[in-house]
PDB file of C-alpha atoms in Angstrom:
ATOM      1  CA  UNK A 186     -19.214  38.917  63.168  1.00 89.00           C
ATOM      2  CA  UNK A 187     -21.358  39.902  66.124  1.00 96.00           C
ATOM      3  CA  UNK A 188     -23.042  37.498  68.529  1.00 98.00           C
ATOM      4  CA  UNK A 189     -25.628  38.948  70.881  1.00 98.00           C
ATOM      5  CA  UNK A 190     -27.884  37.582  73.594  1.00 98.00           C
ATOM      6  CA  UNK A 191     -31.528  38.664  73.579  1.00 98.00           C
ATOM      7  CA  UNK A 192     -34.610  37.953  75.677  1.00 98.00           C
ATOM      8  CA  UNK A 193     -38.181  38.172  74.381  1.00 98.00           C
ATOM      9  CA  UNK A 194     -41.155  37.147  76.541  1.00 96.00           C
ATOM     10  CA  UNK A 195     -38.821  35.255  78.903  1.00 98.00           C
ATOM     11  CA  UNK A 196     -37.331  33.369  75.950  1.00 99.00           C
ATOM     12  CA  UNK A 197     -33.617  33.576  75.255  1.00 99.00           C
ATOM     13  CA  UNK A 198     -32.068  33.846  71.794  1.00 99.00           C
ATOM     14  CA  UNK A 199     -28.610  34.108  70.264  1.00 99.00           C
ATOM     15  CA  UNK A 200     -28.322  36.626  67.461  1.00 99.00           C
ATOM     16  CA  UNK A 201     -25.613  36.257  64.807  1.00 99.00           C
ATOM     17  CA  UNK A 202     -24.974  38.922  62.181  1.00 97.00           C
ATOM     18  CA  UNK A 203     -22.100  40.444  60.242  1.00 96.00           C
ATOM     19  CA  UNK A 204     -22.412  44.210  60.581  1.00 92.00           C
ATOM     20  CA  UNK A 205     -20.034  44.672  57.646  1.00 93.00           C
ATOM     21  CA  UNK A 206     -22.530  42.975  55.331  1.00 92.00           C
ATOM     22  CA  UNK A 207     -25.821  44.274  54.002  1.00 95.00           C
ATOM     23  CA  UNK A 208     -28.510  42.161  55.648  1.00 97.00           C
ATOM     24  CA  UNK A 209     -30.780  40.508  53.069  1.00 98.00           C
ATOM     25  CA  UNK A 210     -33.113  38.405  55.217  1.00 99.00           C
ATOM     26  CA  UNK A 211     -33.461  36.971  58.708  1.00 99.00           C
ATOM     27  CA  UNK A 212     -33.657  33.405  59.996  1.00 99.00           C
ATOM     28  CA  UNK A 213     -35.450  32.261  63.150  1.00 99.00           C
ATOM     29  CA  UNK A 214     -33.976  28.885  64.141  1.00 99.00           C
ATOM     30  CA  UNK A 215     -35.888  26.416  66.291  1.00 99.00           C
ATOM     31  CA  UNK A 216     -33.597  23.701  67.681  1.00 98.00           C
ATOM     32  CA  UNK A 217     -34.335  20.017  68.121  1.00 96.00           C
ATOM     33  CA  UNK A 218     -34.906  17.508  70.907  1.00 96.00           C
ATOM     34  CA  UNK A 219     -33.313  18.515  74.214  1.00 97.00           C
ATOM     35  CA  UNK A 220     -31.124  21.173  72.626  1.00 97.00           C
ATOM     36  CA  UNK A 221     -30.832  24.948  72.798  1.00 98.00           C
ATOM     37  CA  UNK A 222     -30.240  27.805  70.379  1.00 98.00           C
ATOM     38  CA  UNK A 223     -26.488  27.915  70.891  1.00 98.00           C
ATOM     39  CA  UNK A 224     -25.715  24.475  69.491  1.00 96.00           C
ATOM     40  CA  UNK A 225     -25.785  25.716  65.902  1.00 97.00           C
ATOM     41  CA  UNK A 226     -23.082  28.334  66.317  1.00 96.00           C
ATOM     42  CA  UNK A 227     -20.936  26.773  63.581  1.00 96.00           C
ATOM     43  CA  UNK A 228     -23.729  27.073  61.035  1.00 98.00           C
ATOM     44  CA  UNK A 229     -24.895  30.487  62.225  1.00 99.00           C
ATOM     45  CA  UNK A 230     -21.468  32.116  62.036  1.00 98.00           C
ATOM     46  CA  UNK A 231     -20.891  30.666  58.578  1.00 98.00           C
ATOM     47  CA  UNK A 232     -24.334  31.561  57.254  1.00 99.00           C
ATOM     48  CA  UNK A 233     -24.373  35.094  58.652  1.00 98.00           C
ATOM     49  CA  UNK A 234     -21.577  35.884  56.211  1.00 97.00           C
ATOM     50  CA  UNK A 235     -24.186  35.622  53.428  1.00 97.00           C
ATOM     51  CA  UNK A 236     -25.878  38.697  54.850  1.00 98.00           C
ATOM     52  CA  UNK A 237     -28.373  36.856  57.047  1.00 99.00           C
ATOM     53  CA  UNK A 238     -29.543  38.159  60.412  1.00 99.00           C
ATOM     54  CA  UNK A 239     -29.892  34.948  62.451  1.00 99.00           C
ATOM     55  CA  UNK A 240     -31.830  34.499  65.682  1.00 99.00           C
ATOM     56  CA  UNK A 241     -31.480  31.029  67.211  1.00 99.00           C
ATOM     57  CA  UNK A 242     -33.732  30.781  70.243  1.00 99.00           C
ATOM     58  CA  UNK A 243     -33.985  28.440  73.221  1.00 99.00           C
ATOM     59  CA  UNK A 244     -37.416  26.819  73.131  1.00 99.00           C
ATOM     60  CA  UNK A 245     -39.740  27.210  76.131  1.00 99.00           C
ATOM     61  CA  UNK A 246     -38.435  25.079  78.985  1.00 98.00           C
ATOM     62  CA  UNK A 247     -35.010  24.697  77.335  1.00 99.00           C
ATOM     63  CA  UNK A 248     -31.601  26.318  77.675  1.00 98.00           C
ATOM     64  CA  UNK A 249     -31.762  29.799  79.159  1.00 98.00           C
ATOM     65  CA  UNK A 250     -35.473  30.318  78.480  1.00 99.00           C
ATOM     66  CA  UNK A 251     -38.059  30.341  81.296  1.00 98.00           C
ATOM     67  CA  UNK A 252     -35.428  29.877  83.991  1.00 95.00           C
ATOM     68  CA  UNK A 253     -38.056  30.064  86.738  1.00 95.00           C
ATOM     69  CA  UNK A 254     -39.712  26.854  85.536  1.00 94.00           C
ATOM     70  CA  UNK A 255     -38.468  23.264  85.538  1.00 94.00           C
ATOM     71  CA  UNK A 256     -36.457  22.469  82.440  1.00 95.00           C
ATOM     72  CA  UNK A 257     -38.188  20.087  80.036  1.00 97.00           C
ATOM     73  CA  UNK A 258     -41.636  21.528  80.764  1.00 97.00           C
ATOM     74  CA  UNK A 259     -43.410  23.150  77.812  1.00 98.00           C
ATOM     75  CA  UNK A 260     -46.316  22.921  75.396  1.00 97.00           C
ATOM     76  CA  UNK A 261     -45.960  22.710  71.644  1.00 98.00           C
ATOM     77  CA  UNK A 262     -48.471  25.523  71.364  1.00 98.00           C
ATOM     78  CA  UNK A 263     -46.115  27.915  73.178  1.00 98.00           C
ATOM     79  CA  UNK A 264     -43.097  26.593  71.253  1.00 99.00           C
ATOM     80  CA  UNK A 265     -44.789  27.372  67.924  1.00 99.00           C
ATOM     81  CA  UNK A 266     -45.873  30.750  69.313  1.00 98.00           C
ATOM     82  CA  UNK A 267     -42.253  31.489  70.212  1.00 99.00           C
ATOM     83  CA  UNK A 268     -41.358  31.213  66.525  1.00 99.00           C
ATOM     84  CA  UNK A 269     -44.192  33.595  65.610  1.00 99.00           C
ATOM     85  CA  UNK A 270     -43.206  36.063  68.339  1.00 99.00           C
ATOM     86  CA  UNK A 271     -39.535  36.146  67.373  1.00 99.00           C
ATOM     87  CA  UNK A 272     -40.456  36.502  63.700  1.00 99.00           C
ATOM     88  CA  UNK A 273     -42.743  39.447  64.467  1.00 99.00           C
ATOM     89  CA  UNK A 274     -40.093  41.034  66.703  1.00 99.00           C
ATOM     90  CA  UNK A 275     -37.384  40.697  64.062  1.00 99.00           C
ATOM     91  CA  UNK A 276     -39.653  41.948  61.303  1.00 99.00           C
ATOM     92  CA  UNK A 277     -40.528  45.045  63.339  1.00 98.00           C
ATOM     93  CA  UNK A 278     -36.914  45.627  64.371  1.00 98.00           C
ATOM     94  CA  UNK A 279     -35.198  45.115  60.993  1.00 98.00           C
ATOM     95  CA  UNK A 280     -37.845  45.209  58.274  1.00 98.00           C
ATOM     96  CA  UNK A 281     -36.217  42.147  56.711  1.00 99.00           C
ATOM     97  CA  UNK A 282     -38.028  39.157  55.203  1.00 99.00           C
ATOM     98  CA  UNK A 283     -38.062  36.464  57.907  1.00 99.00           C
ATOM     99  CA  UNK A 284     -37.774  32.721  57.348  1.00 99.00           C
ATOM    100  CA  UNK A 285     -38.305  30.087  60.034  1.00 99.00           C
ATOM    101  CA  UNK A 286     -35.818  27.218  60.095  1.00 99.00           C
ATOM    102  CA  UNK A 287     -36.673  24.143  62.140  1.00 99.00           C
ATOM    103  CA  UNK A 288     -34.156  21.443  63.013  1.00 98.00           C
ATOM    104  CA  UNK A 289     -35.444  17.943  63.817  1.00 96.00           C
ATOM    105  CA  UNK A 290     -38.164  18.320  66.490  1.00 97.00           C
ATOM    106  CA  UNK A 291     -37.948  22.088  65.976  1.00 98.00           C
ATOM    107  CA  UNK A 292     -39.562  21.588  62.566  1.00 98.00           C
ATOM    108  CA  UNK A 293     -42.879  21.193  64.408  1.00 98.00           C
ATOM    109  CA  UNK A 294     -42.596  24.718  65.807  1.00 98.00           C
ATOM    110  CA  UNK A 295     -41.273  26.251  62.584  1.00 99.00           C
ATOM    111  CA  UNK A 296     -43.817  24.832  60.160  1.00 98.00           C
ATOM    112  CA  UNK A 297     -46.708  25.393  62.566  1.00 98.00           C
ATOM    113  CA  UNK A 298     -45.813  29.096  62.609  1.00 98.00           C
ATOM    114  CA  UNK A 299     -46.081  29.452  58.832  1.00 98.00           C
ATOM    115  CA  UNK A 300     -49.417  31.248  59.351  1.00 96.00           C
ATOM    116  CA  UNK A 301     -47.596  34.219  60.909  1.00 98.00           C
ATOM    117  CA  UNK A 302     -47.801  37.358  58.717  1.00 98.00           C
ATOM    118  CA  UNK A 303     -44.161  38.034  59.631  1.00 99.00           C
ATOM    119  CA  UNK A 304     -42.893  34.756  58.139  1.00 99.00           C
ATOM    120  CA  UNK A 305     -42.066  34.601  54.427  1.00 99.00           C
ATOM    121  CA  UNK A 306     -41.307  30.890  54.275  1.00 99.00           C
ATOM    122  CA  UNK A 307     -40.128  27.851  56.228  1.00 99.00           C
ATOM    123  CA  UNK A 308     -37.090  25.568  56.042  1.00 99.00           C
ATOM    124  CA  UNK A 309     -37.464  22.076  57.527  1.00 99.00           C
ATOM    125  CA  UNK A 310     -34.372  20.017  58.321  1.00 98.00           C
ATOM    126  CA  UNK A 311     -34.283  16.283  58.974  1.00 95.00           C
ATOM    127  CA  UNK A 312     -37.644  15.667  60.576  1.00 95.00           C
ATOM    128  CA  UNK A 313     -40.936  13.809  60.487  1.00 94.00           C
ATOM    129  CA  UNK A 314     -42.384  16.186  63.094  1.00 94.00           C
ATOM    130  CA  UNK A 315     -45.181  17.755  61.063  1.00 96.00           C
ATOM    131  CA  UNK A 316     -48.174  18.565  63.300  1.00 94.00           C
ATOM    132  CA  UNK A 317     -51.504  18.211  61.574  1.00 89.00           C
ATOM    133  CA  UNK A 318     -50.192  15.752  59.006  1.00 92.00           C
ATOM    134  CA  UNK A 319     -52.850  13.053  58.455  1.00 93.00           C
ATOM    135  CA  UNK A 320     -50.101  10.433  58.338  1.00 93.00           C
ATOM    136  CA  UNK A 321     -48.530  11.542  61.616  1.00 90.00           C
ATOM    137  CA  UNK A 322     -51.934  11.930  63.249  1.00 88.00           C
ATOM    138  CA  UNK A 323     -52.925   8.380  62.299  1.00 90.00           C
ATOM    139  CA  UNK A 324     -49.822   7.073  64.075  1.00 86.00           C
ATOM    140  CA  UNK A 325     -50.207   9.141  67.250  1.00 88.00           C
ATOM    141  CA  UNK A 326     -53.943   9.111  67.912  1.00 85.00           C
ATOM    142  CA  UNK A 327     -53.648   7.055  71.116  1.00 91.00           C
ATOM    143  CA  UNK A 328     -51.856   9.963  72.818  1.00 92.00           C
ATOM    144  CA  UNK A 329     -55.111  11.917  72.820  1.00 90.00           C
ATOM    145  CA  UNK A 330     -57.174   9.066  74.278  1.00 92.00           C
ATOM    146  CA  UNK A 331     -58.915   9.567  77.607  1.00 93.00           C
ATOM    147  CA  UNK A 332     -56.944   6.790  79.426  1.00 94.00           C
ATOM    148  CA  UNK A 333     -53.626   8.402  78.448  1.00 94.00           C
ATOM    149  CA  UNK A 334     -54.870  11.853  79.480  1.00 92.00           C
ATOM    150  CA  UNK A 335     -55.953  10.447  82.825  1.00 94.00           C
ATOM    151  CA  UNK A 336     -52.585   8.786  83.481  1.00 94.00           C
ATOM    152  CA  UNK A 337     -50.707  11.993  82.614  1.00 93.00           C
ATOM    153  CA  UNK A 338     -52.956  14.000  84.915  1.00 92.00           C
ATOM    154  CA  UNK A 339     -52.556  11.574  87.814  1.00 93.00           C
ATOM    155  CA  UNK A 340     -48.770  11.251  87.557  1.00 93.00           C
ATOM    156  CA  UNK A 341     -48.027  14.892  86.744  1.00 88.00           C
ATOM    157  CA  UNK A 342     -44.315  15.673  86.509  1.00 88.00           C
ATOM    158  CA  UNK A 343     -43.540  12.196  87.810  1.00 92.00           C
ATOM    159  CA  UNK A 344     -44.207  10.795  84.332  1.00 95.00           C
ATOM    160  CA  UNK A 345     -41.082  11.663  82.371  1.00 95.00           C
ATOM    161  CA  UNK A 346     -39.382  10.862  79.074  1.00 96.00           C
ATOM    162  CA  UNK A 347     -35.656  10.113  79.437  1.00 97.00           C
ATOM    163  CA  UNK A 348     -34.237  11.576  76.231  1.00 96.00           C
ATOM    164  CA  UNK A 349     -30.910   9.736  76.392  1.00 93.00           C
ATOM    165  CA  UNK A 350     -32.736   6.383  76.542  1.00 93.00           C
ATOM    166  CA  UNK A 351     -35.429   7.355  74.045  1.00 92.00           C
ATOM    167  CA  UNK A 352     -33.088   8.821  71.417  1.00 91.00           C
ATOM    168  CA  UNK A 353     -29.701   7.500  70.276  1.00 90.00           C
ATOM    169  CA  UNK A 354     -27.610  10.666  69.960  1.00 91.00           C
ATOM    170  CA  UNK A 355     -24.541   8.695  68.831  1.00 91.00           C
ATOM    171  CA  UNK A 356     -26.559   7.373  65.902  1.00 84.00           C
ATOM    172  CA  UNK A 357     -28.149  10.764  65.309  1.00 81.00           C
ATOM    173  CA  UNK A 358     -24.861  12.669  65.157  1.00 81.00           C
ATOM    174  CA  UNK A 359     -23.078   9.874  63.316  1.00 79.00           C
ATOM    175  CA  UNK A 360     -20.233   9.141  65.700  1.00 83.00           C
ATOM    176  CA  UNK A 361     -19.624   7.195  68.888  1.00 86.00           C
ATOM    177  CA  UNK A 362     -19.373   9.511  71.891  1.00 90.00           C
ATOM    178  CA  UNK A 363     -21.773  12.182  70.621  1.00 88.00           C
ATOM    179  CA  UNK A 364     -24.149  11.660  73.539  1.00 92.00           C
ATOM    180  CA  UNK A 365     -21.330  11.982  76.048  1.00 93.00           C
ATOM    181  CA  UNK A 366     -20.089  15.117  74.302  1.00 90.00           C
ATOM    182  CA  UNK A 367     -23.577  16.616  74.528  1.00 92.00           C
ATOM    183  CA  UNK A 368     -23.610  15.913  78.267  1.00 93.00           C
ATOM    184  CA  UNK A 369     -20.704  18.326  78.658  1.00 95.00           C
ATOM    185  CA  UNK A 370     -23.048  21.164  77.655  1.00 97.00           C
ATOM    186  CA  UNK A 371     -25.017  22.206  80.767  1.00 97.00           C
ATOM    187  CA  UNK A 372     -27.662  23.935  78.662  1.00 98.00           C
ATOM    188  CA  UNK A 373     -28.923  20.722  77.076  1.00 98.00           C
ATOM    189  CA  UNK A 374     -32.081  19.121  78.471  1.00 98.00           C
ATOM    190  CA  UNK A 375     -32.196  15.398  79.276  1.00 97.00           C
ATOM    191  CA  UNK A 376     -35.793  14.705  80.228  1.00 97.00           C
ATOM    192  CA  UNK A 377     -39.237  15.987  79.308  1.00 98.00           C
ATOM    193  CA  UNK A 378     -42.443  15.898  81.284  1.00 96.00           C
ATOM    194  CA  UNK A 379     -44.460  13.235  79.498  1.00 96.00           C
ATOM    195  CA  UNK A 380     -47.354  15.695  79.323  1.00 96.00           C
ATOM    196  CA  UNK A 381     -45.055  18.095  77.433  1.00 97.00           C
ATOM    197  CA  UNK A 382     -44.178  15.346  74.974  1.00 97.00           C
ATOM    198  CA  UNK A 383     -47.874  14.557  74.572  1.00 96.00           C
ATOM    199  CA  UNK A 384     -48.552  18.214  73.793  1.00 96.00           C
ATOM    200  CA  UNK A 385     -46.264  17.884  70.769  1.00 96.00           C
ATOM    201  CA  UNK A 386     -47.856  14.630  69.599  1.00 95.00           C
ATOM    202  CA  UNK A 387     -51.365  16.070  69.962  1.00 94.00           C
ATOM    203  CA  UNK A 388     -50.700  19.559  68.608  1.00 96.00           C
ATOM    204  CA  UNK A 389     -52.784  20.809  65.686  1.00 94.00           C
ATOM    205  CA  UNK A 390     -51.629  24.036  63.963  1.00 96.00           C
ATOM    206  CA  UNK A 391     -54.167  26.884  63.770  1.00 94.00           C
ATOM    207  CA  UNK A 392     -53.969  26.757  59.961  1.00 94.00           C
ATOM    208  CA  UNK A 393     -54.187  23.351  58.241  1.00 94.00           C
ATOM    209  CA  UNK A 394     -50.886  22.840  56.440  1.00 95.00           C
ATOM    210  CA  UNK A 395     -52.655  21.651  53.322  1.00 95.00           C
ATOM    211  CA  UNK A 396     -53.993  25.228  53.016  1.00 96.00           C
ATOM    212  CA  UNK A 397     -50.528  26.784  53.172  1.00 97.00           C
ATOM    213  CA  UNK A 398     -49.492  29.004  50.252  1.00 98.00           C
ATOM    214  CA  UNK A 399     -46.027  30.072  51.428  1.00 98.00           C
ATOM    215  CA  UNK A 400     -42.774  28.497  50.160  1.00 99.00           C
ATOM    216  CA  UNK A 401     -41.489  25.497  52.103  1.00 99.00           C
ATOM    217  CA  UNK A 402     -37.984  24.043  51.731  1.00 99.00           C
ATOM    218  CA  UNK A 403     -37.970  20.483  53.073  1.00 99.00           C
ATOM    219  CA  UNK A 404     -34.496  19.020  53.497  1.00 99.00           C
ATOM    220  CA  UNK A 405     -32.952  15.782  54.728  1.00 98.00           C
ATOM    221  CA  UNK A 406     -29.837  13.651  54.404  1.00 97.00           C
ATOM    222  CA  UNK A 407     -30.175  10.432  52.427  1.00 97.00           C
ATOM    223  CA  UNK A 408     -28.483   8.588  55.309  1.00 95.00           C
ATOM    224  CA  UNK A 409     -30.592  10.090  58.097  1.00 94.00           C
ATOM    225  CA  UNK A 410     -31.257   7.121  60.423  1.00 92.00           C
ATOM    226  CA  UNK A 411     -34.462   8.692  61.740  1.00 91.00           C
ATOM    227  CA  UNK A 412     -36.298   8.854  58.409  1.00 93.00           C
ATOM    228  CA  UNK A 413     -37.697   5.680  56.826  1.00 93.00           C
ATOM    229  CA  UNK A 414     -37.462   5.384  53.053  1.00 92.00           C
ATOM    230  CA  UNK A 415     -40.254   7.257  51.297  1.00 94.00           C
ATOM    231  CA  UNK A 416     -41.720   8.819  54.430  1.00 94.00           C
ATOM    232  CA  UNK A 417     -40.685  12.403  53.769  1.00 94.00           C
ATOM    233  CA  UNK A 418     -42.257  12.255  50.324  1.00 96.00           C
ATOM    234  CA  UNK A 419     -45.568  11.348  51.976  1.00 96.00           C
ATOM    235  CA  UNK A 420     -45.340  14.250  54.425  1.00 95.00           C
ATOM    236  CA  UNK A 421     -44.413  16.721  51.705  1.00 96.00           C
ATOM    237  CA  UNK A 422     -47.477  15.665  49.709  1.00 96.00           C
ATOM    238  CA  UNK A 423     -49.626  16.677  52.695  1.00 97.00           C
ATOM    239  CA  UNK A 424     -48.298  20.248  52.821  1.00 97.00           C
ATOM    240  CA  UNK A 425     -49.844  22.915  50.621  1.00 96.00           C
ATOM    241  CA  UNK A 426     -48.114  25.729  48.794  1.00 91.00           C
ATOM    242  CA  UNK A 427     -44.906  25.554  46.793  1.00 97.00           C
ATOM    243  CA  UNK A 428     -42.879  22.838  48.556  1.00 98.00           C
ATOM    244  CA  UNK A 429     -39.334  22.008  47.455  1.00 98.00           C
ATOM    245  CA  UNK A 430     -37.809  18.751  48.666  1.00 98.00           C
ATOM    246  CA  UNK A 431     -34.029  18.443  48.642  1.00 98.00           C
ATOM    247  CA  UNK A 432     -32.077  15.425  49.824  1.00 98.00           C
ATOM    248  CA  UNK A 433     -28.367  15.711  50.552  1.00 98.00           C
ATOM    249  CA  UNK A 434     -26.586  12.665  49.210  1.00 97.00           C
ATOM    250  CA  UNK A 435     -24.631  10.699  51.798  1.00 96.00           C
ATOM    251  CA  UNK A 436     -25.562  13.103  54.599  1.00 96.00           C
ATOM    252  CA  UNK A 437     -27.005  12.193  57.983  1.00 94.00           C
ATOM    253  CA  UNK A 438     -29.348  13.953  60.369  1.00 93.00           C
ATOM    254  CA  UNK A 439     -27.450  17.066  61.462  1.00 93.00           C
ATOM    255  CA  UNK A 440     -27.014  18.906  58.161  1.00 97.00           C
ATOM    256  CA  UNK A 441     -26.283  22.280  59.767  1.00 97.00           C
ATOM    257  CA  UNK A 442     -23.445  20.841  61.830  1.00 95.00           C
ATOM    258  CA  UNK A 443     -21.813  18.345  59.480  1.00 95.00           C
ATOM    259  CA  UNK A 444     -22.721  19.605  55.995  1.00 97.00           C
ATOM    260  CA  UNK A 445     -22.483  23.269  56.909  1.00 98.00           C
ATOM    261  CA  UNK A 446     -21.259  24.825  53.658  1.00 98.00           C
ATOM    262  CA  UNK A 447     -23.489  22.801  51.339  1.00 98.00           C
ATOM    263  CA  UNK A 448     -26.519  23.274  53.540  1.00 99.00           C
ATOM    264  CA  UNK A 449     -25.894  26.986  54.022  1.00 99.00           C
ATOM    265  CA  UNK A 450     -25.661  27.493  50.256  1.00 99.00           C
ATOM    266  CA  UNK A 451     -28.953  25.676  49.688  1.00 99.00           C
ATOM    267  CA  UNK A 452     -30.754  27.656  52.402  1.00 99.00           C
ATOM    268  CA  UNK A 453     -29.339  30.943  51.087  1.00 99.00           C
ATOM    269  CA  UNK A 454     -30.487  30.155  47.550  1.00 99.00           C
ATOM    270  CA  UNK A 455     -33.983  29.294  48.791  1.00 99.00           C
ATOM    271  CA  UNK A 456     -34.299  32.485  50.828  1.00 99.00           C
ATOM    272  CA  UNK A 457     -33.031  34.752  48.064  1.00 98.00           C
ATOM    273  CA  UNK A 458     -35.454  33.213  45.580  1.00 98.00           C
ATOM    274  CA  UNK A 459     -38.381  33.965  47.892  1.00 98.00           C
ATOM    275  CA  UNK A 460     -37.835  37.592  48.897  1.00 93.00           C
TER     276      UNK A 460
END
């Protein structure tokens, strides 16, 4: 197993691959809220043994990416573009089919990049973050109102979202002390500029998802505390193309971390069936 560190357009990525295996496809992983590409090492090392070339990148304004800017400052447009850029880079470098895998908030960046010619398909894990979805848009319309825009402009970086208060990481990870454990990792991010958060809520992909024709693998745990009953089915119905929905019985939010083998097998099967 080899683990490398790469930089593309001032964005950092961890690359995992087994050079004793024949590489069959590549994954571009987009992490979730406040995270970085290195948090999925357990999954990446396990999954690379299938013959997958895995690139798990730090989103703009996260981890080791864009170190000259304040952490927690980004736009969803550049986050989605990061997925496209890494996919194109990997495709040119390896010639392999490339799949984008989004975790939680990272689903927004992964599925929004499905229009990239370098991407063969998208895997979505545990998320309602689907930009352009009519359902999501109907719930978030106030974020694009003129009064909100004015407040964000006037307050600038002084208007911030405290991620530890906004999101219950203990509940998310399924055990008491998860948030404190995450605080031991200096590469995690604990606040976002509110304007950055608004850029996610207001983002519209360049290609309407209902017009998508590429394979989508939408996954979630049946015990994910962040997903209301029946909501994923609604979102899936608003995405075009062949969409497969798979729920992991008894599983929570972090499938890659806590259901590693089962999730890896499902992802591998999806990728192989679409190359």
